[in-house]
Short mmCIF file of C-alpha atoms in Angstrom, two decimals:
data_model
loop_
_atom_site.label_atom_id
_atom_site.label_comp_id
_atom_site.label_asym_id
_atom_site.label_seq_id
_atom_site.Cartn_x
_atom_site.Cartn_y
_atom_site.Cartn_z
CA MET A 6 194.16 243.79 150.25
CA PHE A 7 194.35 241.53 153.33
CA THR A 8 190.48 239.63 153.84
CA ALA A 9 190.32 237.10 156.95
CA TYR A 10 187.15 234.50 157.33
CA PHE A 11 185.42 233.19 159.46
CA ASP A 12 182.93 231.03 160.49
CA ALA A 13 181.68 229.58 163.63
CA SER A 14 181.06 225.86 165.55
CA GLY A 15 179.66 225.29 168.48
CA ASP A 16 176.34 226.92 169.52
CA ALA A 17 176.96 227.35 173.37
CA VAL A 18 174.41 225.35 174.88
CA ARG A 19 174.82 221.60 173.45
CA HIS A 20 178.44 221.88 173.06
CA PRO A 21 182.16 221.82 175.21
CA HIS A 22 183.35 224.49 173.87
CA VAL A 23 182.01 227.60 171.04
CA VAL A 24 184.78 227.35 168.01
CA VAL A 25 185.27 230.98 166.37
CA THR A 26 188.07 230.69 163.51
CA GLY A 27 189.13 231.93 160.17
CA TYR A 28 191.97 232.14 157.64
CA ILE A 29 193.75 235.45 156.83
CA ALA A 30 195.23 235.82 153.27
CA ASN A 31 195.77 238.93 150.84
CA HIS A 32 193.63 239.27 147.60
CA LEU A 33 195.86 237.34 144.95
CA GLN A 34 195.53 234.12 146.98
CA TRP A 35 192.47 234.40 147.61
CA LYS A 36 191.49 234.60 144.22
CA LEU A 37 193.97 231.19 143.65
CA PHE A 38 192.34 229.52 146.65
CA GLU A 39 188.79 230.19 144.74
CA LEU A 40 189.96 228.14 141.60
CA ALA A 41 191.63 225.42 143.82
CA TRP A 42 188.00 224.63 145.58
CA LYS A 43 185.81 224.93 143.04
CA ALA A 44 187.95 222.94 141.57
CA VAL A 45 188.51 219.82 144.10
CA HIS A 46 184.95 220.01 144.17
CA ASP A 47 184.06 219.85 140.15
CA ASP A 48 186.51 216.74 140.37
CA PHE A 49 184.70 214.97 143.45
CA GLY A 50 181.30 215.98 141.56
CA VAL A 51 180.47 217.54 145.44
CA GLY A 52 178.35 220.46 145.25
CA LEU A 53 179.45 224.45 147.10
CA PRO A 54 178.90 225.24 149.10
CA PHE A 55 180.98 223.11 151.34
CA HIS A 56 178.95 222.34 155.10
CA MET A 57 181.94 220.11 156.95
CA ALA A 58 178.45 218.92 159.65
CA GLU A 59 176.34 218.12 156.98
CA LEU A 60 179.50 215.75 155.29
CA ASN A 61 180.76 214.19 158.14
CA ALA A 62 176.70 212.93 158.63
CA ALA A 63 177.12 212.12 155.44
CA LEU A 64 180.05 209.75 155.53
CA THR A 65 179.84 208.19 159.78
CA ARG A 66 175.80 207.69 159.11
CA PRO A 67 174.90 207.60 155.60
CA GLU A 68 171.50 205.83 156.96
CA ASP A 69 170.05 208.19 159.16
CA TYR A 70 171.62 211.09 157.21
CA ALA A 71 170.10 209.92 154.26
CA LYS A 72 166.04 209.88 156.29
CA GLN A 73 166.66 213.51 156.62
CA LYS A 74 164.66 215.96 154.49
CA ASN A 75 167.34 217.72 153.66
CA ALA A 76 170.28 215.15 152.94
CA ARG A 77 172.31 215.64 149.99
CA GLU A 78 173.02 213.79 147.56
CA ASP A 79 176.46 213.92 146.29
CA TYR A 80 177.33 213.76 149.88
CA MET A 81 175.39 210.62 150.41
CA ALA A 82 177.60 209.07 147.29
CA LEU A 83 181.26 210.88 148.20
CA ALA A 84 179.39 208.20 151.62
CA GLN A 85 179.75 205.15 149.69
CA ASP A 86 183.51 205.90 148.78
CA ALA A 87 185.51 205.56 151.75
CA LYS A 88 188.68 205.69 149.79
CA ARG A 89 186.90 208.55 147.36
CA ALA A 90 186.32 210.59 150.67
CA ASN A 91 189.58 210.20 152.02
CA GLU A 92 191.09 211.56 148.62
CA PHE A 93 188.89 214.87 149.11
CA PHE A 94 189.68 215.42 152.53
CA LYS A 95 193.04 215.17 151.07
CA ARG A 96 192.92 217.76 148.02
CA ILE A 97 190.37 220.44 149.86
CA CYS A 98 193.34 220.89 152.92
CA LEU A 99 196.21 221.14 149.91
CA ALA A 100 193.79 223.56 149.11
CA GLN A 101 193.75 225.54 152.42
CA CYS A 102 197.70 224.62 153.03
CA THR A 103 198.60 225.93 149.95
CA THR A 104 197.36 228.82 149.88
CA VAL A 105 196.36 231.22 152.87
CA ASN A 106 198.37 233.56 155.29
CA CYS A 107 198.02 232.85 158.15
CA ALA A 108 195.09 231.00 160.97
CA VAL A 109 193.81 232.48 163.70
CA SER A 110 191.20 231.11 166.67
CA SER A 111 189.56 231.42 169.61
CA ILE A 112 188.59 228.25 171.95
CA ILE A 113 185.08 228.98 174.29
CA PRO A 114 185.47 226.72 177.16
CA MET A 115 181.78 226.68 178.65
CA ASP A 116 182.71 224.30 181.54
CA ILE A 117 185.41 228.49 181.70
CA TYR A 118 182.83 230.69 180.93
CA ASN A 119 180.33 229.24 182.93
CA ASN A 120 182.07 229.22 185.53
CA VAL A 121 181.73 233.13 185.76
CA SER A 122 178.84 234.18 183.87
CA SER A 123 177.13 232.18 186.71
CA LEU A 124 177.87 234.99 189.13
CA LEU A 125 178.39 237.73 187.07
CA GLU A 126 176.33 237.51 184.02
CA LEU A 127 178.87 237.47 181.64
CA ARG A 128 175.97 236.36 178.93
CA GLU A 129 174.15 239.29 179.38
CA VAL A 130 176.65 241.61 177.51
CA VAL A 131 178.85 239.58 175.48
CA PRO A 132 177.66 235.98 175.30
CA PRO A 133 180.20 233.05 174.01
CA TYR A 134 180.14 234.20 170.12
CA ALA A 135 180.32 237.32 170.25
CA LEU A 136 183.44 236.80 172.55
CA GLY A 137 185.13 234.67 170.36
CA ALA A 138 184.99 236.54 166.82
CA ARG A 139 186.56 240.10 169.37
CA MET A 140 188.69 237.62 170.77
CA CYS A 141 189.57 237.41 166.54
CA ILE A 142 189.73 240.45 165.51
CA ALA A 143 192.49 240.80 169.03
CA GLU A 144 194.43 238.73 167.19
CA VAL A 145 194.27 240.27 163.57
CA HIS A 146 194.66 243.32 164.63
CA LYS A 147 197.84 242.09 166.26
CA TRP A 148 199.19 240.05 163.13
CA GLU A 149 198.67 243.08 161.32
CA LYS A 150 201.17 245.28 163.73
CA GLN A 151 203.76 241.98 163.48
CA PHE A 152 203.75 241.89 159.86
CA ASP A 153 203.35 245.85 159.72
CA ILE A 154 200.78 245.45 157.55
CA GLN A 155 199.98 249.10 156.22
CA GLU A 156 195.39 248.52 155.07
CA PRO A 157 193.29 246.70 157.96
CA VAL A 158 192.75 243.82 157.47
CA GLU A 159 188.26 243.15 156.44
CA CYS A 160 187.19 241.12 159.04
CA ILE A 161 184.28 238.77 157.43
CA PHE A 162 181.64 236.39 159.23
CA GLU A 163 179.27 233.93 158.10
CA ALA A 164 175.33 235.17 158.99
CA GLY A 165 173.62 232.87 160.46
CA ASP A 166 175.92 232.05 163.00
CA PHE A 167 174.75 232.61 166.89
CA GLU A 168 174.92 236.06 168.49
CA GLN A 169 175.79 238.06 165.82
CA GLY A 170 173.93 241.00 167.39
CA LYS A 171 175.20 241.01 170.95
CA PHE A 172 178.67 240.72 168.87
CA THR A 173 177.54 243.49 166.66
CA GLU A 174 176.68 246.08 169.55
CA LEU A 175 180.31 244.88 171.15
CA MET A 176 181.87 246.22 168.41
CA ILE A 177 179.77 249.28 168.03
CA ASP A 178 180.02 249.25 172.39
CA GLU A 179 184.33 249.70 171.65
CA GLY A 180 183.96 252.42 168.63
CA MET A 181 184.63 250.05 166.04
CA ASN A 182 182.70 249.91 162.65
CA ALA A 183 180.13 246.72 163.08
CA PRO A 184 180.89 243.73 161.89
CA ILE A 185 180.62 242.39 157.83
CA PHE A 186 178.56 239.12 157.85
CA LYS A 187 178.18 237.36 154.65
CA ARG A 188 175.91 234.70 153.40
CA LYS A 189 178.42 231.31 153.62
CA GLU A 190 177.54 229.93 150.07
CA ASP A 191 178.78 232.76 148.60
CA PHE A 192 182.81 233.40 149.18
CA ALA A 193 185.26 229.37 148.63
CA GLY A 194 186.74 231.82 152.18
CA LEU A 195 184.35 230.79 155.22
CA GLN A 196 183.42 227.44 153.44
CA ALA A 197 187.54 226.66 154.54
CA ALA A 198 187.02 228.88 157.54
CA ASP A 199 184.09 226.16 158.62
CA HIS A 200 186.14 222.96 158.09
CA TYR A 201 188.85 223.62 160.36
CA ALA A 202 186.35 225.02 163.18
CA TRP A 203 185.05 222.30 163.04
CA GLU A 204 188.20 219.89 162.52
CA GLN A 205 188.62 221.82 166.15
CA ALA A 206 185.96 221.10 167.34
CA PHE A 207 185.90 217.97 166.45
CA TYR A 208 189.01 217.09 168.24
CA LEU A 209 188.64 218.81 171.57
CA LYS A 210 184.66 217.19 172.18
CA LYS A 211 187.52 213.63 171.77
CA GLU A 212 189.39 215.00 174.15
CA LEU A 213 187.62 216.13 176.48
CA ARG A 214 187.07 212.06 176.41
CA ARG A 215 190.27 211.47 176.80
CA THR A 216 189.14 210.36 172.70
CA HIS A 217 191.90 212.62 170.53
CA LEU A 218 194.46 210.42 169.42
CA PRO A 219 195.29 209.31 167.02
CA ALA A 220 193.76 212.87 165.91
CA ARG A 221 191.92 212.75 161.84
CA ASP A 222 194.45 213.12 159.23
CA PRO A 223 192.43 216.42 157.58
CA PHE A 224 193.40 218.11 161.35
CA LYS A 225 196.67 217.34 161.70
CA ALA A 226 197.58 218.28 157.72
CA LEU A 227 195.82 222.28 158.86
CA LEU A 228 197.37 222.19 162.40
CA ASN A 229 200.68 221.62 161.52
CA THR A 230 201.59 223.44 158.05
CA ILE A 231 199.90 226.67 158.13
CA PRO A 232 200.84 229.23 160.89
CA LYS A 233 198.11 230.09 163.81
CA ILE A 234 197.17 232.20 166.27
CA HIS A 235 195.36 230.24 168.98
CA SER A 236 193.54 232.17 171.84
CA GLN A 237 191.38 230.89 175.03
CA PRO A 238 190.02 232.87 177.85
CA THR A 239 190.43 232.01 181.73
CA THR A 240 188.81 232.68 185.33
CA ALA A 241 191.42 235.64 185.60
CA THR A 242 190.91 236.84 181.30
CA LEU A 243 186.39 236.51 181.98
CA ILE A 244 187.02 238.40 185.47
CA ASN A 245 189.17 241.52 183.44
CA LEU A 246 186.37 241.19 180.63
CA CYS A 247 183.32 242.31 183.53
CA HIS A 248 185.52 244.62 184.88
CA ALA A 249 186.16 246.41 181.86
CA LYS A 250 182.26 245.84 181.09
CA ARG A 251 181.62 246.88 184.01
CA ILE A 252 179.44 244.35 185.37
CA ASP A 253 179.72 244.42 189.28
CA PRO A 254 181.41 240.46 191.05
CA ARG A 255 178.33 240.51 193.40
CA THR A 256 174.81 241.43 192.03
CA GLY A 257 175.61 240.83 188.07
CA VAL A 258 174.45 243.81 187.72
CA HIS A 259 175.43 245.46 184.18
CA HIS A 260 176.38 249.74 185.26
CA GLU A 261 176.29 251.38 181.82
CA LYS A 262 179.14 253.82 180.07
CA ALA A 263 178.44 257.33 181.73
#
């Protein structure tokens, strides 16, 4: 009855955070969302799938974006009219805010993660994306219990994100089913998760530079009108994870389970 779609932003090398985020909604809510999502894109002459990083590039660096080999003509056309672009964002935010049930996010600060990983080789066992995705699933399970959801939420992740193999290994190692990966172009829920993940990562990057105020209106709309669960690891939680995975705190040696 319930499905959660997740996407990620940040590659753990060039970016200060890895963000894994998505939405939970029931079957009927997702059907309504798919119709609303497509209608907005049709109304503005914008094709699917939605990809926020590309759209932002077209809006903020139109001349450079136009030179790219795979530049999208629909995004370039939208970028020529700032008022129309703002209205497009309002409409896609409205579709998300009025349809989904809950937002779930995990934010991995790479400075904290790297400090621990430099001593414990955490990346070899649980790389940042795998950690964030696993934390999101844990929050979904808490949501299920809190609201007495009888049937487990189906969690779907966008195919192609970094370190998905490690995430699969982690899930199987913990006795859980292998994660489900789907293509973004086939599911509006994954495209909405793409938008939410980008908005969070963009805000966090600006925050580090102390240039985050005021927040973008689309991000404020998503953050303030959708019930949300956010989690973020600390140094202590990462150390505890290393103990649980039997990574020696001093040598960084990973001991396989007996």
